[in-house]
Coordinates of C-alpha atoms (C1' of nucleotides) in Angstrom, one line a residue:
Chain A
X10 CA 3.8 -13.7 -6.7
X11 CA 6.3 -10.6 -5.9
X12 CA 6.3 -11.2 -2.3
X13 CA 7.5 -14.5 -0.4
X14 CA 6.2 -13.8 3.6
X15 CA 8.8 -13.7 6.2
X16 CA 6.9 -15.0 8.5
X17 CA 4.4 -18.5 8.5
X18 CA 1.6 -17.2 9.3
X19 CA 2.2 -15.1 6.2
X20 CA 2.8 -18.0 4.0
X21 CA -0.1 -19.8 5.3
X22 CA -1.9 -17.0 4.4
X23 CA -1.0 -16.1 0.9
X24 CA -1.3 -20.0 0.6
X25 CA -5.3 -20.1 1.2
X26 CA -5.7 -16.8 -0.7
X27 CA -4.1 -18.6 -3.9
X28 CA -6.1 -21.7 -3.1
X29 CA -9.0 -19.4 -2.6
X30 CA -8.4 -18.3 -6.1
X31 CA -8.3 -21.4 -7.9
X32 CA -11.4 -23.2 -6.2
X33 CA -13.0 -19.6 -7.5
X34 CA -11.7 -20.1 -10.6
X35 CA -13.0 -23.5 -11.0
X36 CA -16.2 -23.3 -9.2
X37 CA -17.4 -19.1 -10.9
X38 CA -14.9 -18.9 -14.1
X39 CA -12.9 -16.1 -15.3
X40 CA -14.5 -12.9 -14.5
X41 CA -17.3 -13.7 -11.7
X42 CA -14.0 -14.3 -9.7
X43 CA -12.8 -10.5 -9.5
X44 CA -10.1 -10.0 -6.7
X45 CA -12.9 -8.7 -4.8
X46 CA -14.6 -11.8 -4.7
X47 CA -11.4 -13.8 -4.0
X48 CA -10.3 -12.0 -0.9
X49 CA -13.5 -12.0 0.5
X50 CA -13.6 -15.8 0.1
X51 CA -10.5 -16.0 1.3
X52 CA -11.5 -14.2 4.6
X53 CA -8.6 -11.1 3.5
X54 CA -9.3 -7.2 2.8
X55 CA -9.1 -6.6 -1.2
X56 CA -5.9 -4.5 -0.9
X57 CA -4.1 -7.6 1.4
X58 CA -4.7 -9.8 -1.8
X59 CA -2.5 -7.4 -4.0
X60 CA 0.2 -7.4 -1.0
X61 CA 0.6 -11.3 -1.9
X62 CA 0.0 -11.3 -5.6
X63 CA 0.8 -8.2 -7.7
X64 CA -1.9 -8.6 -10.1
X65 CA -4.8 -10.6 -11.1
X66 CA -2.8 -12.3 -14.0
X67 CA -0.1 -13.6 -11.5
X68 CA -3.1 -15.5 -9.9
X69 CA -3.5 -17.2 -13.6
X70 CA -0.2 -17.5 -14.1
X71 CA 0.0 -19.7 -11.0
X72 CA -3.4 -22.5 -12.6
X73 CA -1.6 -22.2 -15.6
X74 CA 1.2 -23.7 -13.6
X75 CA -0.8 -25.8 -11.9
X76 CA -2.4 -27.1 -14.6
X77 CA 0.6 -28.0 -16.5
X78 CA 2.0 -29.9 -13.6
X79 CA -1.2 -32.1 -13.4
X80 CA -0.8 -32.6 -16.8
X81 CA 3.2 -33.6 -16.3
X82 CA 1.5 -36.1 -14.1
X83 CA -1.3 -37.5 -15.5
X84 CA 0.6 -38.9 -18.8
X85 CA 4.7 -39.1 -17.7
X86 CA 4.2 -42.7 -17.2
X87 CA 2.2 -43.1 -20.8
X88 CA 4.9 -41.5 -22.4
X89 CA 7.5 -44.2 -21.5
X90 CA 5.9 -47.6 -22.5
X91 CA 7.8 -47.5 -25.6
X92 CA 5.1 -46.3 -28.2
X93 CA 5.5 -44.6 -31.4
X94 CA 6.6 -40.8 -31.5
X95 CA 3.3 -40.2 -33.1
X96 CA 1.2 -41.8 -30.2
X97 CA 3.4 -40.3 -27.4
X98 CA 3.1 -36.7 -29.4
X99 CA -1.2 -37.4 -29.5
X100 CA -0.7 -38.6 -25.9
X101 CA 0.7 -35.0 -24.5
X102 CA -1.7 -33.2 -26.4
X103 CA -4.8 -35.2 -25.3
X104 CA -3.8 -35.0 -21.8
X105 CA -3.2 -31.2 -22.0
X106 CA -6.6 -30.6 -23.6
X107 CA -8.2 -32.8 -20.7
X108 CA -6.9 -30.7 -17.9
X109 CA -7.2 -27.8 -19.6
X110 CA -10.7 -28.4 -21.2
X111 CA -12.6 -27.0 -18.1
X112 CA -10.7 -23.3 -17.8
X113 CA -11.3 -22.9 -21.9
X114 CA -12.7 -19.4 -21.3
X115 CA -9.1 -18.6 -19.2
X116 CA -7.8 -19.3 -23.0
X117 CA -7.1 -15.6 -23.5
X118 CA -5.5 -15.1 -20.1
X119 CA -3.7 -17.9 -20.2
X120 CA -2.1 -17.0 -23.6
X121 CA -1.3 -13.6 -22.6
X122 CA 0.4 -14.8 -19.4
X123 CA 2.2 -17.4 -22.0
X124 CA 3.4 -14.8 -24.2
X125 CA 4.1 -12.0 -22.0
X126 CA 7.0 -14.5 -20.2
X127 CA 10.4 -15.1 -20.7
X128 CA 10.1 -17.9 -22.6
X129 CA 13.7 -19.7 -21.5
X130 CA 14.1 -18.8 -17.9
X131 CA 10.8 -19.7 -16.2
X132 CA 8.8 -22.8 -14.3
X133 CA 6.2 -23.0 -16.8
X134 CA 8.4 -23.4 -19.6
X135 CA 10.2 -25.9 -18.0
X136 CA 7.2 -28.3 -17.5
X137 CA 6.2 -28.1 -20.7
X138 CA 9.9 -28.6 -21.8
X139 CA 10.2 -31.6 -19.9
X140 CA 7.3 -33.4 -21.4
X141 CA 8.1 -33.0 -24.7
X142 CA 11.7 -34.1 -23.6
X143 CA 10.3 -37.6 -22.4
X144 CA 7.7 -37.8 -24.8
X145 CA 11.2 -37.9 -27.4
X146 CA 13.5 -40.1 -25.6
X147 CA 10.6 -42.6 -24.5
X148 CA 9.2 -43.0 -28.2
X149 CA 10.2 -46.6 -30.2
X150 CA 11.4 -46.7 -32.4
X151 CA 13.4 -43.6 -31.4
X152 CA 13.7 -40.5 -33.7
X153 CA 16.8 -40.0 -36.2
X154 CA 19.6 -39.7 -33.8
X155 CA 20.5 -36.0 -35.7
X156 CA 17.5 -34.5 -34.8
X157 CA 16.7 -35.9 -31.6
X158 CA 18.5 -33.6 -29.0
X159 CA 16.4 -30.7 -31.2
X160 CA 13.0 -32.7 -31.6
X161 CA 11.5 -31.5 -27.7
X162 CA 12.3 -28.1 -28.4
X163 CA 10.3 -28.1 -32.1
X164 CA 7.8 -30.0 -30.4
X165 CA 7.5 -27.4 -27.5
X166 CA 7.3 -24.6 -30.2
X167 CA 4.5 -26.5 -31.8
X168 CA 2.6 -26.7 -29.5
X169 CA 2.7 -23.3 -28.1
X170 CA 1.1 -22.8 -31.7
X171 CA -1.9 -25.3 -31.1
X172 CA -2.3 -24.0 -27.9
X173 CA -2.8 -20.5 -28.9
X174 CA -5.2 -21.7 -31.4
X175 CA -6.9 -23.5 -28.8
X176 CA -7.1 -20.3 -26.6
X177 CA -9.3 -18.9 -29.5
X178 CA -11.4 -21.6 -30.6
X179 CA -15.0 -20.8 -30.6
X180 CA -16.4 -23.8 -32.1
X181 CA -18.4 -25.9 -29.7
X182 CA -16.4 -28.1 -26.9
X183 CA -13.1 -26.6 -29.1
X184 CA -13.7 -29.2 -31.5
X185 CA -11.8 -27.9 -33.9
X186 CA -8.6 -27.5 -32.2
X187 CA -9.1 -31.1 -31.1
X188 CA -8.9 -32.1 -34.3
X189 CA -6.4 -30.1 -35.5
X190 CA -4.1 -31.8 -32.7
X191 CA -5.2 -35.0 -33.6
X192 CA -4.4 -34.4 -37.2
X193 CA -1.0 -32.4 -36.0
X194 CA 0.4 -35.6 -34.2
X195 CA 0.7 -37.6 -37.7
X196 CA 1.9 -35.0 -39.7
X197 CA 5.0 -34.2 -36.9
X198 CA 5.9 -38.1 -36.6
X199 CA 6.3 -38.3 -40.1
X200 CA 8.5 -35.3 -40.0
X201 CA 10.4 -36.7 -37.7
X202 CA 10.8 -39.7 -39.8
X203 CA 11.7 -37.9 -42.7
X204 CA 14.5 -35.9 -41.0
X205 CA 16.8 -38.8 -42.6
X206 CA 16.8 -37.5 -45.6
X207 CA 19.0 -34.6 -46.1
X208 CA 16.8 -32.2 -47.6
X209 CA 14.4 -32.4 -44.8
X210 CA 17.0 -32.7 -42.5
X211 CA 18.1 -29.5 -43.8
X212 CA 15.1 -27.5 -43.8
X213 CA 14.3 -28.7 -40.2
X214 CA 17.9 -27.1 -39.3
X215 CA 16.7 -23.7 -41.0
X216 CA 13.7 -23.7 -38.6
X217 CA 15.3 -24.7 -35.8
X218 CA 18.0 -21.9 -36.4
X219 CA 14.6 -19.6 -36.8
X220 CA 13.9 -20.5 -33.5
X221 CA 16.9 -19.5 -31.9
X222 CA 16.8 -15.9 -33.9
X223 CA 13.7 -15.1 -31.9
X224 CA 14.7 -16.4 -28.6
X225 CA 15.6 -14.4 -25.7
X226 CA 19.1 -16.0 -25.5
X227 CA 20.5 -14.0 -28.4
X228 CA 19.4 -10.5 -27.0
X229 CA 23.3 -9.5 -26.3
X230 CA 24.6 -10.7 -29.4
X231 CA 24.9 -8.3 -32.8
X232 CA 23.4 -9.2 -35.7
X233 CA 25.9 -10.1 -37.4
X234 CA 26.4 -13.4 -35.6
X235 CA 22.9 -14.9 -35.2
X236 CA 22.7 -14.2 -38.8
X237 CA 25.3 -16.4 -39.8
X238 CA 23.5 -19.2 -37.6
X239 CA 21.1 -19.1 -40.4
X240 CA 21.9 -20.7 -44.1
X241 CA 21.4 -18.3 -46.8
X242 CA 18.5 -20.3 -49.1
X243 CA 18.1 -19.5 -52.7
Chain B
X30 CA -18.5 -0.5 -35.0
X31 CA -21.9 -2.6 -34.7
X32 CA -24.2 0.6 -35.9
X33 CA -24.8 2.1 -38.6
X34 CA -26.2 5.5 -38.5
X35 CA -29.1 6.8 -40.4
X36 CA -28.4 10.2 -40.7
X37 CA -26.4 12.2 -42.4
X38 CA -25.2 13.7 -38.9
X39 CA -24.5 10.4 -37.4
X40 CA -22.3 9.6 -40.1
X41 CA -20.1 12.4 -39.6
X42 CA -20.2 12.1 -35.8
X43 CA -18.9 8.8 -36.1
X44 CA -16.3 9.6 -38.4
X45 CA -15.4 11.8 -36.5
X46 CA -15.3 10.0 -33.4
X47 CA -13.2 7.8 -35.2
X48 CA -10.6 10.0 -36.5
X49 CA -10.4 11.4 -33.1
X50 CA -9.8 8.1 -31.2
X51 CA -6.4 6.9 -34.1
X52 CA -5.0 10.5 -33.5
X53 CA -5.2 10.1 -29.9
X54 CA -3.8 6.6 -30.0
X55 CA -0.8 7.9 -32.2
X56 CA -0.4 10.6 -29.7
X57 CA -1.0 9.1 -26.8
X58 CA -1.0 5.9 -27.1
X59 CA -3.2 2.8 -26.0
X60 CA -3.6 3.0 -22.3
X61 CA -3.7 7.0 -22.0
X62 CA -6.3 7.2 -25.2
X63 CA -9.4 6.1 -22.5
X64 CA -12.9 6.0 -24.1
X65 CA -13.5 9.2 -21.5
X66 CA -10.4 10.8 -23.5
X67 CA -11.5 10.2 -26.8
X68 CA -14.7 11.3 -26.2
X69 CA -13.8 14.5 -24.8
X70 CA -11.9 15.1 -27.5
X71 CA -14.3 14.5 -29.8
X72 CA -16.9 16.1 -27.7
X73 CA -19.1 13.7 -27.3
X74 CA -20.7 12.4 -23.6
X75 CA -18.6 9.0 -22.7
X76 CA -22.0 7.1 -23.7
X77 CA -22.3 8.4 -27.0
X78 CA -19.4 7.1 -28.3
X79 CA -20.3 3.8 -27.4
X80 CA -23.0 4.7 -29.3
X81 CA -21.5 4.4 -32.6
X82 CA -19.0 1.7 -31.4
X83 CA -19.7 -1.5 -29.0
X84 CA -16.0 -1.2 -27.4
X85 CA -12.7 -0.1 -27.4
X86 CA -11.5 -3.3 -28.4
X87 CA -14.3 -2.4 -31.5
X88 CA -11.9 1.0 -32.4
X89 CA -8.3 -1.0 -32.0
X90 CA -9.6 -3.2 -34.6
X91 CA -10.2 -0.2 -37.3
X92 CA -6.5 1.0 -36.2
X93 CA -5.6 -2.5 -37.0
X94 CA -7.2 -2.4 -40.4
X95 CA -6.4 0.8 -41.2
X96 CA -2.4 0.3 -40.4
X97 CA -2.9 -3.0 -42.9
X98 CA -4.3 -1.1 -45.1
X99 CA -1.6 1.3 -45.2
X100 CA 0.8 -1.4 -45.6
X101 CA -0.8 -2.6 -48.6
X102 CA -0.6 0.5 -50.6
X103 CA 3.0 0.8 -49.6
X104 CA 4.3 -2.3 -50.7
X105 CA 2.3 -3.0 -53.8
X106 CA 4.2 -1.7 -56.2
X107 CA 7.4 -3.3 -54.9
X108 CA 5.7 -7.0 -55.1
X109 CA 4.9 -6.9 -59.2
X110 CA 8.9 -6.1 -60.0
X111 CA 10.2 -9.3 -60.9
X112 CA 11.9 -9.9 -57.7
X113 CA 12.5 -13.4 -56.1
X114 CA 9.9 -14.9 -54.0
X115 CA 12.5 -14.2 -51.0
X116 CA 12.6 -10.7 -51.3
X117 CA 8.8 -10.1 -51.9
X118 CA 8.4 -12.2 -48.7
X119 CA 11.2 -9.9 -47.3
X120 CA 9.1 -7.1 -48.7
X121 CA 6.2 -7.8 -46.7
X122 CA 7.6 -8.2 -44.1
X123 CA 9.4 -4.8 -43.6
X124 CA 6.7 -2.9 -44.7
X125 CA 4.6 -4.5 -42.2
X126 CA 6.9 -3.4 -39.2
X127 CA 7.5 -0.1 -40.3
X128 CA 4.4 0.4 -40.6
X129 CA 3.2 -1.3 -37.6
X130 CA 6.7 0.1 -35.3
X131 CA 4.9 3.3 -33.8
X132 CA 2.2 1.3 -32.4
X133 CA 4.1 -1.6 -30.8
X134 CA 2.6 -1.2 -27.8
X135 CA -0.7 -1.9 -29.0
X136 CA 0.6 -6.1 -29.5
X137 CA -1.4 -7.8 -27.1
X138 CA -4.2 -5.7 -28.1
X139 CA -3.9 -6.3 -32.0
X140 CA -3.2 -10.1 -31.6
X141 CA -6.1 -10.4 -29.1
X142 CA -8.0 -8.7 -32.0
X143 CA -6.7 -10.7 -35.1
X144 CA -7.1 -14.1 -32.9
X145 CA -10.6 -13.5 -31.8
X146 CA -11.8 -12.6 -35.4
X147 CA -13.4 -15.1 -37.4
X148 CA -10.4 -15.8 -39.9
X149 CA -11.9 -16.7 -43.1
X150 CA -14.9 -14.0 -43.4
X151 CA -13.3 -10.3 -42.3
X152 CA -11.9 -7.6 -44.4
X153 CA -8.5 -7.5 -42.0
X154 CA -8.2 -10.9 -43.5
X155 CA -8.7 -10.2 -46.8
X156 CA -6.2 -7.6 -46.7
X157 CA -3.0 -9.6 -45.1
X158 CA -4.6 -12.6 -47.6
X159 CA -4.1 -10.2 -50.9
X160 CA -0.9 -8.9 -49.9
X161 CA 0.6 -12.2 -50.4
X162 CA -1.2 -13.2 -53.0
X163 CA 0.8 -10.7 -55.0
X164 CA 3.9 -11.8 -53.7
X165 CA 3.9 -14.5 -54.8
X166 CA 2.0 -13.7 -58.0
X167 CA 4.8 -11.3 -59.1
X168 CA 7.8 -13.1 -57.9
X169 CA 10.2 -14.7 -60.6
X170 CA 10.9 -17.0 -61.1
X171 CA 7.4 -18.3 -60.0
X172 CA 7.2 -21.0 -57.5
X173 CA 6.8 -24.4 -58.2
X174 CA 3.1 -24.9 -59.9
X175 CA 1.8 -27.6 -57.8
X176 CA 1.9 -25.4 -54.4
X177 CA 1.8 -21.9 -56.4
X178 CA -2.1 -21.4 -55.4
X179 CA -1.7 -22.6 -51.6
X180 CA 1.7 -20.6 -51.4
X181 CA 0.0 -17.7 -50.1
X182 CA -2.4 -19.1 -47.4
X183 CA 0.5 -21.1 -46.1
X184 CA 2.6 -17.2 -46.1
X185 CA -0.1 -15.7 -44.6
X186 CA -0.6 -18.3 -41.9
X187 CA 3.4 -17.5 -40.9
X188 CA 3.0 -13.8 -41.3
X189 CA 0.7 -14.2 -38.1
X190 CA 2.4 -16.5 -36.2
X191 CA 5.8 -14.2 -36.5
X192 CA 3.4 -10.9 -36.3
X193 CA 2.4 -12.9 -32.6
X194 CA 6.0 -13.0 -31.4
X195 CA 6.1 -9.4 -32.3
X196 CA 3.5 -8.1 -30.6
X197 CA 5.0 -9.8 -27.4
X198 CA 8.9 -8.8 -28.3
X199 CA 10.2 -6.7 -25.6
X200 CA 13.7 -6.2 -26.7
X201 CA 15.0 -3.1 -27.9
X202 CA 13.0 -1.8 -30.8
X203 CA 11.6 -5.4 -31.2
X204 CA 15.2 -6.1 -32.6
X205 CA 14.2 -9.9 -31.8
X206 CA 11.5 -10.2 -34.2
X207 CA 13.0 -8.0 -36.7
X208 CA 15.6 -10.7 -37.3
X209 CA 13.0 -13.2 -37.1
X210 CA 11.6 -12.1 -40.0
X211 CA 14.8 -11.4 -41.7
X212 CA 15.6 -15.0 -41.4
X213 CA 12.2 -16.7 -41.8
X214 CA 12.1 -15.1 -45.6
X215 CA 14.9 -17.1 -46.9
X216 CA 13.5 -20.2 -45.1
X217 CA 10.1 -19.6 -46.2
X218 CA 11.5 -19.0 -50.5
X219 CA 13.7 -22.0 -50.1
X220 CA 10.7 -24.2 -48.9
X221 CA 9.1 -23.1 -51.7
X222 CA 11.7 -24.0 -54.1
X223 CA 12.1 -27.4 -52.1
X224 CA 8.4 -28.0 -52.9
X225 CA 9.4 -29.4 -56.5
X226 CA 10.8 -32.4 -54.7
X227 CA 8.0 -35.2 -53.7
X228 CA 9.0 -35.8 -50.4
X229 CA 9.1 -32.0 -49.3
X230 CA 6.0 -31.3 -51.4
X231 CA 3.3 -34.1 -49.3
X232 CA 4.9 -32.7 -46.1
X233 CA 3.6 -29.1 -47.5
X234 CA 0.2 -30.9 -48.2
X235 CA 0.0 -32.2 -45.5
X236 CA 1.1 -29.0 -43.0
X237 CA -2.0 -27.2 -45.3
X238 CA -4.6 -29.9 -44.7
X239 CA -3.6 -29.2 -41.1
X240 CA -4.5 -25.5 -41.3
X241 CA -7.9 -26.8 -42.6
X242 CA -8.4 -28.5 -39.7
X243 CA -7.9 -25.6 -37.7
X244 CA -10.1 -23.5 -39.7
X245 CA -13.7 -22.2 -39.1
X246 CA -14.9 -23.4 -42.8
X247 CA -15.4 -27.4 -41.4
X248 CA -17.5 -25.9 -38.8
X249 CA -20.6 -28.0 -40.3
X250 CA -18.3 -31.2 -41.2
X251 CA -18.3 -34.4 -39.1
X252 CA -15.0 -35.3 -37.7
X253 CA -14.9 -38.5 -40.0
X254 CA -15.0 -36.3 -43.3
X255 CA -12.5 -33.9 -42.2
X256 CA -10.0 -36.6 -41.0
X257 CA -9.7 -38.2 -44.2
X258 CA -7.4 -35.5 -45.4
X259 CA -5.1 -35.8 -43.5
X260 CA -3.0 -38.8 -44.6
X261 CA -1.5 -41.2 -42.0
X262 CA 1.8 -40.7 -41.8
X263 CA 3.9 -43.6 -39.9
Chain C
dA11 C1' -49.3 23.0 -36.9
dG12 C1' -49.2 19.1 -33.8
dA13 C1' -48.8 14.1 -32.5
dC14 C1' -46.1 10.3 -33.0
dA15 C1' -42.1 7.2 -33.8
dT16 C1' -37.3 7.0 -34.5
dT17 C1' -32.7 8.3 -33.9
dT18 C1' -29.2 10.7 -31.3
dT19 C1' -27.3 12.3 -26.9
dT20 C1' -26.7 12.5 -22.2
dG21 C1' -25.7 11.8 -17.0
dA22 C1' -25.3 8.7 -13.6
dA23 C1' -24.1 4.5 -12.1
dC24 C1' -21.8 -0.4 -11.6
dG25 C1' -18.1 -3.4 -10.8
dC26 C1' -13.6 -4.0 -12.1
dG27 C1' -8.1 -4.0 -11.4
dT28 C1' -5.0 -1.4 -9.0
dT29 C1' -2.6 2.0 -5.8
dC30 C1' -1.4 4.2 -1.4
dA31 C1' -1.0 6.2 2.9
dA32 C1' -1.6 4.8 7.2
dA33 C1' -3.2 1.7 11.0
dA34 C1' -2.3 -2.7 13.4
dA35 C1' 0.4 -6.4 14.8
dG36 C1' 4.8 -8.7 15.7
dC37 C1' 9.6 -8.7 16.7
dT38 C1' 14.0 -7.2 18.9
dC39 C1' 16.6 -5.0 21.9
dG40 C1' 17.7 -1.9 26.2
Chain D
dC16 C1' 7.9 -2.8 30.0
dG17 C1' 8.3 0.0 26.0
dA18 C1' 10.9 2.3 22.1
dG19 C1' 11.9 1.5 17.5
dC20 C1' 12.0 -1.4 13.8
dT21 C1' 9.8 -4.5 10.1
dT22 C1' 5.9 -7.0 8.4
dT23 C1' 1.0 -7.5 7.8
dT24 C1' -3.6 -5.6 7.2
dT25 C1' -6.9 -2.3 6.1
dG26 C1' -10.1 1.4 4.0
dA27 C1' -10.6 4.7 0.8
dA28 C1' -9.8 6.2 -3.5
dC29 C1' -8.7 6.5 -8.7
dG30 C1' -9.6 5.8 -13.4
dC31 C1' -11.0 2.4 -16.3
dG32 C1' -14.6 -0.1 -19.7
dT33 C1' -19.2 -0.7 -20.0
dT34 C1' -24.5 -0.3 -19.4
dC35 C1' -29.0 1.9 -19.1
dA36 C1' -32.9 4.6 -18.5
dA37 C1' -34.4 8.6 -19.9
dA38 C1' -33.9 13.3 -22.2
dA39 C1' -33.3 15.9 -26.5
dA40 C1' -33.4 16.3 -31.3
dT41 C1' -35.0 14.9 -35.6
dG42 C1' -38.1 13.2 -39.0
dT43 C1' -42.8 11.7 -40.7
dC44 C1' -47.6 11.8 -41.4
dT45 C1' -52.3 13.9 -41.1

DNA sequence: AGACATTTTTGAACGCGTTCAAAAAGCTCG
DNA sequence: CGAGCTTTTTGAACGCGTTCAAAAATGTCT
């Protein structure tokens, strides 16, 4: 993004060059829609495109957005009829792989733009926070009251993981990353479940605490004192 | 690398190509060291050096494999001393980022080549796969029986997912992930350990029959088949 | 030796993402 | 109006990874 317009006529027109850019994503894929082609489309010199967006991956970063907010959409409402964790966690990944199904070959861009962000502090993380956060607290019966303030941000984590595999997958229509979700959501429920007793419980604190030693949060901290945040094992 | 030359000549031009094109990517690093620059330096036309190699993505992957293969013959001697499973995971570890460190900036690069390789039939894999084989092989006490010959798949599937946060760390000197991995060790032994306890040990079954799922080997499976081994869980 | 097939090597080109200096248009005051 | 400012828009260029047809060198067989 980079730049917001002072004027409207500047807004409307970085808003039809980003529209430009998805329906040319959608309609040509990945590479036929070089930023050539998009600001030609979209009526604008090449260089007036990179006065609006500062790169080609700001464009993807802006579908990926997109994308996740359709998603948000198209399952909030499944997510709070009261099913089981395990059918609300299979409902957020189906719906993602639906929406996402049709940009598979972005998969590499996508995750690059994912991994390149600041994973607390941005819109796109935020999304995919949030579902996970009502996917939790709309699940019946609910999930062990210790764990349940945690379980979004595990889940979120997770799937980060699938997704990345996802990104990847060569095998025809990404069946195999299909069923590894499918076979994911089960295994994560029961997890959940198990979380009662303390030894699971436990472990699921070590990771959690993992989690926090590679987040951004900590960066002005010493070592000393994340370290503590972890249990010594053996 | 995609050709293998016939002559004697060839060989050595390739070689040499190749030597030419680490050195410059340890002087220079990834996005100065251009094809045009290696090739110059090895003087050889531009074209001929995609001769002996399909792409630049092609050479970063022999980095990659050499830099694991360095990091095999530097810890291997430190895995078979009796140590705990902890610090042979520890061991890894370290020697992995020093030996990786210099080339940081390489990350996306090296993840974009690990992820797009097929994971089951490359010598890259075979390397990381070994490495933790012995660690767990030499480490004493031994881990529990039962998961003692799927401890090392299950290692080597974390190694990657922390070596993914690395290669997208931008804090100081990858501080970040450098703790990771500090922490994730202990967590990692003392899942092992947990293992001897039913409960912990199905959830370990069932986290590997996941990474099944997700790997290239069902390729020729139906869905039905491969579902079955996952157990239900709620 | 000379003709032929194969392997190695080259130069020129293509389209890409990105940058930059400078032109054009718009805006704000006297 | 028009001088001086900021914002918008452009054209031209750079170096990049990659491709390709064709030249040069090498090897093989009679």
């Amino acid at each position: 993004m980079t730049i917001q317009p002072r004027t409207l006529k500047g807004q409307e027109t970085q808003a039809k060059l980003l529209q430009t850019a998805l329906d040319c994503f959608a309609a040509e894929g990945y590479k036929a829609s070089s930023m050539r082609v998009i600001a030609a489309r979209a009526g604008v010199s090449l260089s007036h495109a990179y006065y609006y967006f500062s790169s080609k991956e700001d464009i993807v970063a802006r579908l990926l957005l997109n994308l996740r907010t359709e998603q948000f959409e198209r399952c909030r409402s499944a997510l709070d009829e009261g099913n089981t964790l395990e059918s609300n966690i299979r409902a957020v990944f189906t719906s993602g792989l639906s929406v996402m199904q049709p940009y598979h070959e972005f998969g590499p861009a996508f995750l690059k733009v994912l991994l390149s962000q600041d994973q607390v502090d941005n819109e796109l993380s935020a999304v995919e926070f949030s579902l996970w956060e009502k996917a939790v607290s709309g699940a019946r019966p609910l999930p062990p009251l210790g764990i349940r303030s945690d379980l979004p941000k595990f889940l979120s984590l997770l799937s980060r993981q699938l997704f990345s595999v996802w990104a990847y997958d060569q095998s025809a229509n990404q069946r195999r990353s299909l069923l590894l979700m499918d076979n994911a959501a089960p295994v994560a429920a029961k997890f959940a479940v198990l979380c009662r007793l303390p030894v699971v419980r436990s472990l699921f604190a070590d990771v959690l605490a993992l989690m926090d030693s590679g987040s951004s949060v900590q960066d002005h901290q010493d070592r000393q004192t994340t370290r503590s945040k972890v249990p010594k094992a053996s």
